[in-house]
Coordinates of C-alpha atoms and ligand atoms in Angstrom, one line a residue:
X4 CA 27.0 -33.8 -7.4
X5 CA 27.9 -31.8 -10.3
X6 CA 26.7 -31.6 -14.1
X7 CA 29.4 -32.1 -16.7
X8 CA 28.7 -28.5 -18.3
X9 CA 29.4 -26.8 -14.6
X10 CA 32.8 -29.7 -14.6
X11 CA 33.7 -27.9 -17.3
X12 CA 33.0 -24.6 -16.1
X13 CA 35.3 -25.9 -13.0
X14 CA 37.9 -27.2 -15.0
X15 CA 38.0 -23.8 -16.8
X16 CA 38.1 -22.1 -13.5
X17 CA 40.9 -23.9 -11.8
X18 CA 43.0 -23.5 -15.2
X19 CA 42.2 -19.7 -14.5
X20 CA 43.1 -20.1 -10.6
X21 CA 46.9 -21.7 -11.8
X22 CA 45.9 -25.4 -11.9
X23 CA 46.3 -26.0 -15.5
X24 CA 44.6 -29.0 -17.0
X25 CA 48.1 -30.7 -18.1
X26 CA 48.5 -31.4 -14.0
X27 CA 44.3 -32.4 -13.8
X28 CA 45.2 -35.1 -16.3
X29 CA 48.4 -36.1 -14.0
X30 CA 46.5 -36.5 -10.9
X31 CA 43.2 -38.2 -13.0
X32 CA 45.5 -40.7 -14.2
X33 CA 47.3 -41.2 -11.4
X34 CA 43.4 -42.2 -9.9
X35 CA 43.1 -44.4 -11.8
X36 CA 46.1 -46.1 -11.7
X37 CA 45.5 -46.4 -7.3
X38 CA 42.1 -48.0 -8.4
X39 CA 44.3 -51.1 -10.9
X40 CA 46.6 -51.2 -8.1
X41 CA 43.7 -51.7 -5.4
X42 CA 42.2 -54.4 -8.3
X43 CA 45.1 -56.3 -9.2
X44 CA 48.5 -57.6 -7.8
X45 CA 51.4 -56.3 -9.2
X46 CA 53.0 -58.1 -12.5
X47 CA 48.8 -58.6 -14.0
X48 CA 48.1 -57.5 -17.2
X49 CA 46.1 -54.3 -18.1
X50 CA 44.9 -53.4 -21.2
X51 CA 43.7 -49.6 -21.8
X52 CA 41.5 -48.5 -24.4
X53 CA 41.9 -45.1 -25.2
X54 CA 40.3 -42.8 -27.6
X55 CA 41.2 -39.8 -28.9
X56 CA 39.9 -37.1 -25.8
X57 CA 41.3 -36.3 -22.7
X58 CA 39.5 -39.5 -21.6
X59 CA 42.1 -41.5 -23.2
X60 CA 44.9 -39.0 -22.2
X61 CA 43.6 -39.8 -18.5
X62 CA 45.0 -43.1 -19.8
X63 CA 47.8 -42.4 -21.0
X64 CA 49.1 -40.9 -17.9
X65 CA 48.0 -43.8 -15.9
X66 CA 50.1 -46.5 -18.0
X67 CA 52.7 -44.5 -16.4
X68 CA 52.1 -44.8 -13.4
X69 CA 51.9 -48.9 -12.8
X70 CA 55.0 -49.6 -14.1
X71 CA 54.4 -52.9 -11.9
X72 CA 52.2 -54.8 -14.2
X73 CA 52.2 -55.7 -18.0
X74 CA 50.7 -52.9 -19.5
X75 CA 49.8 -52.2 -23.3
X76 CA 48.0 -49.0 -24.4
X77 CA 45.5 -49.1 -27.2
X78 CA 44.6 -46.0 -28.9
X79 CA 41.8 -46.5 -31.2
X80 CA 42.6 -44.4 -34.0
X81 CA 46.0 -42.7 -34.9
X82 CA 47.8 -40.7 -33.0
X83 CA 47.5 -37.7 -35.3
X84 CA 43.9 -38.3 -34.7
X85 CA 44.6 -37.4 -30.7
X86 CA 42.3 -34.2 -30.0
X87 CA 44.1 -32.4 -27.7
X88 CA 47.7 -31.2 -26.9
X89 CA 48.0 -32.2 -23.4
X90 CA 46.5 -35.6 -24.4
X91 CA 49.2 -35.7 -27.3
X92 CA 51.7 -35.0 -25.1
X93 CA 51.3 -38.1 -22.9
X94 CA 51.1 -40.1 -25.3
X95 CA 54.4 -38.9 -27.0
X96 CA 55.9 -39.7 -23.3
X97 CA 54.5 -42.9 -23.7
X98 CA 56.6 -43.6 -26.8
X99 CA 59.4 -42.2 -26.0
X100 CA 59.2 -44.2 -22.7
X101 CA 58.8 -47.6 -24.6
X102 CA 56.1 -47.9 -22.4
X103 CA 53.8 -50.7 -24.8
X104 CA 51.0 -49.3 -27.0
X105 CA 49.3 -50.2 -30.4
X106 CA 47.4 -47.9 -32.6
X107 CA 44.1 -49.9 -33.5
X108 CA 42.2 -48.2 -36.9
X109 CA 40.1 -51.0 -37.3
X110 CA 37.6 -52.6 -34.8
X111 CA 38.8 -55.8 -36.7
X112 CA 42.3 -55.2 -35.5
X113 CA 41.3 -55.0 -31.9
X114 CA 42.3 -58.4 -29.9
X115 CA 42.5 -58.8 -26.2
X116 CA 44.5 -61.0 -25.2
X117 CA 42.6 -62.2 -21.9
X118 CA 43.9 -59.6 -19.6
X119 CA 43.3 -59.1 -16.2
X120 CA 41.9 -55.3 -16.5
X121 CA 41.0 -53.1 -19.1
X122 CA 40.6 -49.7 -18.6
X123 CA 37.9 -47.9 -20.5
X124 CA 39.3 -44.8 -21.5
X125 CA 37.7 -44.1 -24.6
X126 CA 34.9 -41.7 -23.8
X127 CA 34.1 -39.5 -21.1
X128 CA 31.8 -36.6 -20.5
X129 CA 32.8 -35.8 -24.3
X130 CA 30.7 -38.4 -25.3
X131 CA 27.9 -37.2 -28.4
X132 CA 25.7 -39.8 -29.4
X133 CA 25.5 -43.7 -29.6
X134 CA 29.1 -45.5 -29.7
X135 CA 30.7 -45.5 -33.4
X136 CA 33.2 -47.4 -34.7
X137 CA 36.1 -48.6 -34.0
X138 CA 34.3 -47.8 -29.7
X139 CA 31.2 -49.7 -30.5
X140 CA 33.0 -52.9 -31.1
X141 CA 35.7 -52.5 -28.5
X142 CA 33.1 -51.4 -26.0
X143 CA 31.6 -55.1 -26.8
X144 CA 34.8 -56.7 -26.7
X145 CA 35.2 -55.3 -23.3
X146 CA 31.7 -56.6 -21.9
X147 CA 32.7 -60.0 -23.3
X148 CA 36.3 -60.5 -22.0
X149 CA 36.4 -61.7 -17.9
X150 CA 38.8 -58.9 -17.2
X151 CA 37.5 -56.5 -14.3
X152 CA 36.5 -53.2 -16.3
X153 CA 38.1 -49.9 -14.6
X154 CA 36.3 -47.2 -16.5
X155 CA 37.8 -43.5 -16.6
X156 CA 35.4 -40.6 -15.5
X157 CA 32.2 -42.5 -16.8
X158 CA 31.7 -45.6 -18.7
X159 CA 32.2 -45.3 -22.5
X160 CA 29.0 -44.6 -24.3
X161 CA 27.2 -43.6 -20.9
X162 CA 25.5 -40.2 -20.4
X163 CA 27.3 -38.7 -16.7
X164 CA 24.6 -36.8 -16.5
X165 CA 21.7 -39.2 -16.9
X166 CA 23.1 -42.3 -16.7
X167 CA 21.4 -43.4 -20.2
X168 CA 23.2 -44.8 -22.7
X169 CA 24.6 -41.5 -24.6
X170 CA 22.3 -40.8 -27.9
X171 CA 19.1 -42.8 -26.5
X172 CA 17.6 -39.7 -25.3
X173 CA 17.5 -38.1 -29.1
X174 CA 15.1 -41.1 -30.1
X175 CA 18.5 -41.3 -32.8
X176 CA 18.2 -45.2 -33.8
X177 CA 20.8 -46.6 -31.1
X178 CA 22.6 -49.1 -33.8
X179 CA 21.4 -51.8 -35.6
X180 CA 19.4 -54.2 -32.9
X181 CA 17.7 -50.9 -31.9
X182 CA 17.4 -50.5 -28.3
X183 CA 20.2 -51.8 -27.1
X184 CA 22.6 -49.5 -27.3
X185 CA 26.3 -50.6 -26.7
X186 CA 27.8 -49.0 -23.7
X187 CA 31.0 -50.0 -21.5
X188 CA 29.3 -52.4 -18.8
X189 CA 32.3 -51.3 -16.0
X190 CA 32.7 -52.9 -12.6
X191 CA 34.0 -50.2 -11.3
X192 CA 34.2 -45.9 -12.4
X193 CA 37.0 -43.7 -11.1
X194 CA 35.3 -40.3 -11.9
X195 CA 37.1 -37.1 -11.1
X196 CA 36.2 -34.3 -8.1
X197 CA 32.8 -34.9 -7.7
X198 CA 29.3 -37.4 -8.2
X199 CA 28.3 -37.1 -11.5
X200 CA 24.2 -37.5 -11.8
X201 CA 24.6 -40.5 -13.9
X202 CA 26.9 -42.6 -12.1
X203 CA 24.4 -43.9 -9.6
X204 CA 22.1 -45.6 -11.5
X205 CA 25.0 -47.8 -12.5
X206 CA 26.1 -51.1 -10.9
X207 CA 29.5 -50.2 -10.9
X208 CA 31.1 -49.6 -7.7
X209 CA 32.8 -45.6 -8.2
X210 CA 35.2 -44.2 -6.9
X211 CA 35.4 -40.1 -6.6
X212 CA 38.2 -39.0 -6.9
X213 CA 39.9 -35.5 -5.9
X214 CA 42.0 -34.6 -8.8
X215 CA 43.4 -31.0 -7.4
X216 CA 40.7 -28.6 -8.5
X217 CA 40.6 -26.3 -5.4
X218 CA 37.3 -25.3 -3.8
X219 CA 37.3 -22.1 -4.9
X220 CA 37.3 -22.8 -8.7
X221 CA 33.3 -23.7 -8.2
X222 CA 32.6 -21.1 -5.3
X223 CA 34.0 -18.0 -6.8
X224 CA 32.8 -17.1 -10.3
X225 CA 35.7 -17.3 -13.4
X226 CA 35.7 -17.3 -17.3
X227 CA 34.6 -21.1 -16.4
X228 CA 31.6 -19.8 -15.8
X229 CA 30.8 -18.1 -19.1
X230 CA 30.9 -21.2 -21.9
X231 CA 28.2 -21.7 -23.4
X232 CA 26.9 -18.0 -22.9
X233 CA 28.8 -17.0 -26.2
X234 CA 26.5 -15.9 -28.8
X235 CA 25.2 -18.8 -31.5
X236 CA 26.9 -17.7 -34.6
X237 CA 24.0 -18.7 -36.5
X238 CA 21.2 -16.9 -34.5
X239 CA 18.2 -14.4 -35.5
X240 CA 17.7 -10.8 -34.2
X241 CA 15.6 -11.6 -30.9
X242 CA 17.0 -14.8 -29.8
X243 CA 19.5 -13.4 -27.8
X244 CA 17.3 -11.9 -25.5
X245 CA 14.8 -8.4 -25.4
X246 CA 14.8 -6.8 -22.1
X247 CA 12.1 -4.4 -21.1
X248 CA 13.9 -1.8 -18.5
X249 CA 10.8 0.0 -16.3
X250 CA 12.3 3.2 -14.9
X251 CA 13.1 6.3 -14.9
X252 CA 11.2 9.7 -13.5
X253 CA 12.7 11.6 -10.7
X254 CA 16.3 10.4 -12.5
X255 CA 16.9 9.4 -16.5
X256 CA 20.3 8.4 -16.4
X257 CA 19.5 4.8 -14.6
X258 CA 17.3 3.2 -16.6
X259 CA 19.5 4.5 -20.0
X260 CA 22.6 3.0 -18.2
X261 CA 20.3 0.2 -17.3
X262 CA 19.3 -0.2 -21.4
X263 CA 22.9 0.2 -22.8
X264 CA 24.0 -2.6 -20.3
X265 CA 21.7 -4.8 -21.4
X266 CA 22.6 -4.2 -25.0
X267 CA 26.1 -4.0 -24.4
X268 CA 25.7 -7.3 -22.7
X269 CA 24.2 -8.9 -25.8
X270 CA 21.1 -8.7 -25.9
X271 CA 19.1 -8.5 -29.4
X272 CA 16.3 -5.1 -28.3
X273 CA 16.1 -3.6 -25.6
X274 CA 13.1 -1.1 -24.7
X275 CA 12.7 1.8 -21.9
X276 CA 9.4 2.1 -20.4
X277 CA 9.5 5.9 -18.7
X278 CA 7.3 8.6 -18.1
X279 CA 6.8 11.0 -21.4
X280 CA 8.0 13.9 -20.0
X281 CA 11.7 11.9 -19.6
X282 CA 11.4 9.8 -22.2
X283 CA 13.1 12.5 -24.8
X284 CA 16.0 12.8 -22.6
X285 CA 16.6 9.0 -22.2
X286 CA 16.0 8.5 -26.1
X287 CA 18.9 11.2 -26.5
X288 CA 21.4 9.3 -24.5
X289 CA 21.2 7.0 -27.2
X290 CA 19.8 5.9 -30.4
X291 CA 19.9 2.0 -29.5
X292 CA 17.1 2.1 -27.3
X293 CA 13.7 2.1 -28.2
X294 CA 11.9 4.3 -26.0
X295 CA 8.3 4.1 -24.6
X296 CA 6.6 7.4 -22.6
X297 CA 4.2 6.7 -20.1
X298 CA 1.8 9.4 -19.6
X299 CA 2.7 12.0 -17.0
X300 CA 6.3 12.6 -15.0
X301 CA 5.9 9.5 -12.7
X302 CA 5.7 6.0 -13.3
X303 CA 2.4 5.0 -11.4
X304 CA -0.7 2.4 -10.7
X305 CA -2.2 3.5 -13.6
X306 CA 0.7 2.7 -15.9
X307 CA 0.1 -1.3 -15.3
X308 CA -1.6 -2.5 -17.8
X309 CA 0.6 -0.7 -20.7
X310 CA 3.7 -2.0 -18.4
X311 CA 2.6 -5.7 -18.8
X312 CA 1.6 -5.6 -22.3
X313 CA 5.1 -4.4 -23.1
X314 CA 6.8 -6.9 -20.7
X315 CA 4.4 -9.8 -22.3
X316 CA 6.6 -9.1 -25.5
X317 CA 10.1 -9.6 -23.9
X318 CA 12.3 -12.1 -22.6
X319 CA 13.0 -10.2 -19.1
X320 CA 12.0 -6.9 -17.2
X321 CA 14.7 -4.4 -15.5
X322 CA 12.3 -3.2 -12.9
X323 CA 13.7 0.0 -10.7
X324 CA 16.0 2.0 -12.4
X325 CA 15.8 5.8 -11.8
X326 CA 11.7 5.2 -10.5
X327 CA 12.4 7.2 -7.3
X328 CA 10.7 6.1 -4.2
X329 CA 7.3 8.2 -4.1
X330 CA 4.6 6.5 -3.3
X331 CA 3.1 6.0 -6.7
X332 CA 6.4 4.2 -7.8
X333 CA 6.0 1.8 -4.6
X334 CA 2.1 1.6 -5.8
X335 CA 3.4 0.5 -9.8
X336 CA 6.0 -1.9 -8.5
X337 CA 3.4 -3.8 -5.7
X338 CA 0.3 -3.8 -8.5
X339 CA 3.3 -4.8 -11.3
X340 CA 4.5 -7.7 -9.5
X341 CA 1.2 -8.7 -7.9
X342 CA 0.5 -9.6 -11.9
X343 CA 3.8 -10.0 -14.2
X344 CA 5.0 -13.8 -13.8
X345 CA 7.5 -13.6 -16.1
X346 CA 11.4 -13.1 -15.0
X347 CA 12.6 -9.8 -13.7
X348 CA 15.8 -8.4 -12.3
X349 CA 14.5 -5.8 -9.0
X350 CA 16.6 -2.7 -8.1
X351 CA 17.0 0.2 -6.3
X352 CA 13.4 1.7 -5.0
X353 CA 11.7 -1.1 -6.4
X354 CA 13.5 -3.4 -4.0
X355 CA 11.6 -2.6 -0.8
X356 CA 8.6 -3.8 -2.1
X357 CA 9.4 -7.3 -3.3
X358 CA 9.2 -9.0 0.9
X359 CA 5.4 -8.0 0.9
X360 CA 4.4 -8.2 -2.9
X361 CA 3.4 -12.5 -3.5
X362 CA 3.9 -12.6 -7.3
X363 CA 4.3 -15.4 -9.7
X364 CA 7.7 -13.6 -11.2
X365 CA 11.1 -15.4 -11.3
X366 CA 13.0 -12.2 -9.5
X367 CA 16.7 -11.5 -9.1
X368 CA 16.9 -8.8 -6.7
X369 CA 19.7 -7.0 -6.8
X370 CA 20.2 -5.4 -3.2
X371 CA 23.4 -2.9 -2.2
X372 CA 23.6 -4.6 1.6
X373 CA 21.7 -1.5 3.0
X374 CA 18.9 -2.6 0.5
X375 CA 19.5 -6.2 1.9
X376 CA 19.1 -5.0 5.6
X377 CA 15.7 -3.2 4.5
X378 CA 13.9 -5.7 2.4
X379 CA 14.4 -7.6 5.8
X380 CA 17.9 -9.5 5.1
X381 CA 21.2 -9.5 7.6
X382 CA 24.7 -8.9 6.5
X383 CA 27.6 -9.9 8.6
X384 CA 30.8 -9.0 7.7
X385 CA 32.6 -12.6 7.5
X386 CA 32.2 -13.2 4.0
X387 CA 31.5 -17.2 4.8
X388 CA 28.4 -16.1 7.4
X389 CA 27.3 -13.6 5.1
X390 CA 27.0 -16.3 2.3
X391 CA 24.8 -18.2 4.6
X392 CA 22.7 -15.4 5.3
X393 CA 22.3 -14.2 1.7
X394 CA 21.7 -17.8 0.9
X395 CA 18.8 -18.7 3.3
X396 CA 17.0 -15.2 3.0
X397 CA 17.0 -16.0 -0.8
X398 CA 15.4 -19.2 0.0
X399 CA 12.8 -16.9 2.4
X400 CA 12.1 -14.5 0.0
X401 CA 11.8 -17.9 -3.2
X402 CA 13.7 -15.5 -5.4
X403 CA 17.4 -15.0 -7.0
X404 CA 19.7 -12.4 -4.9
X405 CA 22.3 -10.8 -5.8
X406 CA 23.6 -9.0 -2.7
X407 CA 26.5 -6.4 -4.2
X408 CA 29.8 -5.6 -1.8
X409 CA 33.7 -6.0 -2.2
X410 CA 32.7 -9.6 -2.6
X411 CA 29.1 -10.0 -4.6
X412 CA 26.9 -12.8 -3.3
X413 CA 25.0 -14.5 -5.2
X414 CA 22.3 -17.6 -4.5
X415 CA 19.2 -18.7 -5.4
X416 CA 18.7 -20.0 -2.0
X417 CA 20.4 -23.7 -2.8
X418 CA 23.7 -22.9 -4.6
X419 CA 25.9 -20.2 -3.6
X420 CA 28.6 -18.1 -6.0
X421 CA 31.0 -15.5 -4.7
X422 CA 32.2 -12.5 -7.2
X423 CA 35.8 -11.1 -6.4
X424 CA 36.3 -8.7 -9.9
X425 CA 35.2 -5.4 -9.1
X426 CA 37.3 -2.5 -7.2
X427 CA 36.5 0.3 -4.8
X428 CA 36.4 2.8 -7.9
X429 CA 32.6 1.3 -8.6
X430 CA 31.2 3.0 -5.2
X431 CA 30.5 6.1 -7.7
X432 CA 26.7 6.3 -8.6
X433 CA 25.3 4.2 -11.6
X434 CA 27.3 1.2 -11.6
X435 CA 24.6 -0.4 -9.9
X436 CA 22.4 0.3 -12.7
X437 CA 25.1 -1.1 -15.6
X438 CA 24.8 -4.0 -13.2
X439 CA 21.1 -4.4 -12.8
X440 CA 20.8 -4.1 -17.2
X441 CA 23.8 -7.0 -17.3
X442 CA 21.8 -9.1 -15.1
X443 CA 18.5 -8.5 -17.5
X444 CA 20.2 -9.6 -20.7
X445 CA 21.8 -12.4 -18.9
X446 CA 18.7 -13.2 -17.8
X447 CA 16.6 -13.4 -21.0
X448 CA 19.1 -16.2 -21.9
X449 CA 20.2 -18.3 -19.1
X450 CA 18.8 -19.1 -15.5
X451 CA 18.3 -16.1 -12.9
X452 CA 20.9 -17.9 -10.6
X453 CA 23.7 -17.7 -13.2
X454 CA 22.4 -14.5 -15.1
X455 CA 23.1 -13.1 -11.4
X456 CA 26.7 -14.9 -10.6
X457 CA 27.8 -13.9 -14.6
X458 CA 26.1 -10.3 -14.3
X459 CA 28.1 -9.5 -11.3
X460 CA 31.3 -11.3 -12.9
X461 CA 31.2 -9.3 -16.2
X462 CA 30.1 -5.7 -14.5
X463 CA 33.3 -6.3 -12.0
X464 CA 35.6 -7.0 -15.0
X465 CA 34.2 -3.8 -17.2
X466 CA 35.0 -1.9 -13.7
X467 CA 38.6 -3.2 -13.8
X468 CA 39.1 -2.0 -17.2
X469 CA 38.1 1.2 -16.6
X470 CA 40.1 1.6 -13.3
X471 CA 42.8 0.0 -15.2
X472 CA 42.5 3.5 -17.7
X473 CA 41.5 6.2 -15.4
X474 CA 41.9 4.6 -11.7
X475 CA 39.3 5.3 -9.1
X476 CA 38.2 8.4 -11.6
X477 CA 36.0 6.2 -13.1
X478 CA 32.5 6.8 -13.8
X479 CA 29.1 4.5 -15.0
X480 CA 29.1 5.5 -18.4
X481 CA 32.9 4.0 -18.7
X482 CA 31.5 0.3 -18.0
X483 CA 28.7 -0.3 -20.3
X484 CA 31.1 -0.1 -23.5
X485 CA 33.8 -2.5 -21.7
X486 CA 31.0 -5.5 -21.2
X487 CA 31.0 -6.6 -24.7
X488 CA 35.0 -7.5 -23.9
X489 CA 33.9 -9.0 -20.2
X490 CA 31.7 -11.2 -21.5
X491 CA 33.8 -13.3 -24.3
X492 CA 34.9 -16.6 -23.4
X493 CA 38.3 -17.2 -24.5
Ligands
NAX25 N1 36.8 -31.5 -17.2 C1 37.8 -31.8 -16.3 O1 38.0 -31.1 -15.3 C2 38.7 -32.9 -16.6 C3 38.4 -33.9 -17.6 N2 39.2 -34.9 -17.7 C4 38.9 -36.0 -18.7 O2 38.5 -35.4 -19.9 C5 37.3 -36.1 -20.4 C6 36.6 -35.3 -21.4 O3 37.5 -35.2 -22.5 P1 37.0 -34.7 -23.9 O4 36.1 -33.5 -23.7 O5 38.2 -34.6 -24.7 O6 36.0 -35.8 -24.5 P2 36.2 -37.4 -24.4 O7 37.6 -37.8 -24.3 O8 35.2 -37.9 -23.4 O9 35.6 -37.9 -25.9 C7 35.8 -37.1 -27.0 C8 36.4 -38.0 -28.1 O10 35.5 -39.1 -28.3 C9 35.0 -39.0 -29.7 N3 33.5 -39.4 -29.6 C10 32.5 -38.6 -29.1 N4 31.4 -39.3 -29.2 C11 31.6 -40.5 -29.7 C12 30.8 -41.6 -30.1 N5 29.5 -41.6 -29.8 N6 31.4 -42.7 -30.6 C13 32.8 -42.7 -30.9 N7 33.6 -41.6 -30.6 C14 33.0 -40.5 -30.0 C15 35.2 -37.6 -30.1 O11 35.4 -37.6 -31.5 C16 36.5 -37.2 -29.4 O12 37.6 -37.7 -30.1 C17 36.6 -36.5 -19.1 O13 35.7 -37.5 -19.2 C18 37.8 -36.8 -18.2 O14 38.1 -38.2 -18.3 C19 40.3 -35.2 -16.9 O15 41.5 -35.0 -17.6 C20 40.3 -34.4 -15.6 C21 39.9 -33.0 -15.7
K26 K1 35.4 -44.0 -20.1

């Protein structure tokens, strides 16, 4: 089963592994085209409608390939109109083929001669909305004609990922006799590489179909899996996150690094909760943060209150850096948790506690796999059995971990995401901390799962930067400054 904003994440991925989307257009099409073939004998006739997305350029490519029956191709708009270059370009090939097709820019234009099949390729998972014009009244010319409906990914005007009729949800008036909003009523639905959540609701018989996209492109983490992350153009200081880091005391460079991670990662304010007598030092690393001493030299039991009140005004904590592991850290983090339910990414020292601590907190733990091995986890060294393991302790424990090695893993105790960017110059000290303050501002924006897979993705890639400058030299500070690059989406 997969969403259609993880598809595209997928489709992004596999274009990133070498499987461009030009070929998954070639092998959706050429889906489609098996389905017609299993409908129909050769020499019937089929009539696609297309739109103007890579739904109809599924389409386009699947004219091609039944050169058997009486096809004619009909692209509802013009073909400047077509959105995309690789749907552009199978459609030029469609010309130049003389393969049949007719532009339609009027719904008033649009006749079907009685064919045997149409294929609905006028809207996929790009679908926004209830059906316009000239789709509405094809969509209905469709449901009249006796032709057995093949429909391309997902009926036209359906929701993949509900199964509603697109728009309905919005409480948008669904067209003129309201409540019945016009959708493709298919008989059957090739849809591409996996179940779509939407699709079994339907009384269509579907079809999945593997177009290509290799395993890995959903198991390991790629610049798929950053759309949507990018910031909104058009938002306020605060929406992108504020991230409360708790640390510091025996050390003052984590929770610093922690703090300039999380900003360098995007979010809006980030705050340092550490004792007074460091909180001078961290404040001089840099003017960004906004600093907050605690009384004394150690963060302890009786700094919980103040330590909620501060975390009540932010999106996500960064619990750990730089606390040390004297007893009155272990006392703060037990009481802390015991009473914070908000989200919080766990590190270093503070990570032993979590096993014993029952607190209403969405955590992402963030364990080295020694850290994994005390908190009561096993590692194993084939990556495969060492997902497993990560995965079902994460499902013990009921948070998000993050367990950090030549290979990240990553689960929330269902879903499992391997990280492969990273290189052995990031054993130095610190990096762990740039991680943990990724994770946080991912983490005041998305879910913990994904702040985790993305947190270890974009802290691997600002590692390869900076071994791509100074080799296995590197140090922490380097990666803070190369996340801002990591993280863009293009
Ligand atoms: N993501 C993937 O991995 C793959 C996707 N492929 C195909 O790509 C499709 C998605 O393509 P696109 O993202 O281009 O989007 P679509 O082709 O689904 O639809 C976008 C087009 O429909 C128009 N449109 C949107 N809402 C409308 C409405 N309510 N009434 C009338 N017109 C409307 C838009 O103006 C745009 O022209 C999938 O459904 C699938 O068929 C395949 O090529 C295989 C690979
Ligand atoms: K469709």
């Amino acid at each position: 089963m997969i969403t259609t904003d993880r598809m595209a994440a997928v489709d992004a991925n596999a274009a990133a592994l070498g499987v461009p989307r030009k070929q998954l257009m070639e092998s959706s099409g050429n889906a489609v085209a098996r389905e017609v073939r299993a409908l129909a004998d050769p020499g019937a006739s089929v009539d696609l409608l297309c739109g103007r997305g890579n739904n109809g350029g599924d389409a386009f490519v699947a004219a091609r390939f039944l050169s058997a029956y009486d096809v004619t191709v009909r692209l509802l708009g013009r073909p400047e109109s077509i959105r995309t270059e690789i749907a552009r370009e199978n459609w030029a090939a469609l010309e130049r083929a003389e393969i049949p097709t007719e532009t339609v820019a009027d719904a008033a234009d649009l006749a079907l001669d009685g064919p045997d099949v149409i294929v609905d390729a006028m809207l996929g998972s790009g679908v926004t909305g209830a059906l316009r014009e000239p789709e509405r009244t094809a969509a209905r010319l469709a449901n009249e004609s006796d032709a057995a409906v093949v429909a391309v990914d997902v009926p036209s005007g359906i929701d993949a990922d509900t199964g509603e009729p697109a728009g309905s949800g919005s409480g948008e008036p669904t067209g003129s006799d309201a409540g019945s909003a016009v959708r493709v009523e298919a008989d059957r639905v090739v849809t591409f590489h996996d179940e779509k959540p939407g699709l079994a609701a339907l009384d269509a018989e579907v079809t999945v179909a593997d177009i290509g996209i290799p395993a890995a492109a959903e198991r390991f983490t790629g610049p798929g899996d950053l759309l949507g992350l990018a910031r909104d153009p058009d938002s306020h200081k605060g929406e992108n996150g504020e991230v409360l880091v708790i640390g510091g005391g025996p050390y003052t460079g984590a929770p610093s690094l922690s703090a300039r991670s999380a900003l360098r990662t995007g979010a809006d304010l980030v705050r340092v909760a550490c004792p007074e007598t460091v909180a001078g030092t961290v404040q001089g690393y840099s003017a960004d943060l906004i600093v907050r001493g605690l009384p004394g030299d150690r963060v302890g039991p009786a700094h919980v209150d103040r330590a909620l009140e501060l975390a009540a005004g932010n999106d996500a904590v960064v619990l750990g850096p730089g606390l040390g592991d004297g007893e009155s850290a272990s006392e703060f983090v037990r009481e802390f948790l015991s009473r914070y339910d908000g989200r919080a990414v766990v590190d270093a020292d503070a990570l032993r506690v979590v096993p014993e601590v029952d607190t209403g907190a969405e955590l992402i733990c963030t364990p080295h796999q020694g850290e994994l091995v005390e908190m009561g986890g096993e590692t194993a060294d084939d990556p495969d059995e060492r997902a497993a393991l990560v995965r079902s302790f994460a499902d013990e424990i009921g948070h998000t971990l993050l367990v950090k090695g030549a290979v990240d893993v990553a689960s929330d105790g269902d879903a499992v995401r391997l990280n492969r960017t990273g290189n052995p110059g990031m054993t130095v000290g610190g990096t762990g901390d740039v991680l943990a303050g990724a994770v946080g501002a991912l983490a005041a924006v998305t879910d913990p799962f994904r702040a985790a897979a993305v947190g270890a993705y974009v802290n691997g890639l600002a590692g390869d930067a900076a071994a791509e400058e100074m080799g296995y030299g590197l140090v922490a500070t380097d990666l803070p400054d190369r996340l801002p690059e990591a993280m863009r989406d293009e």
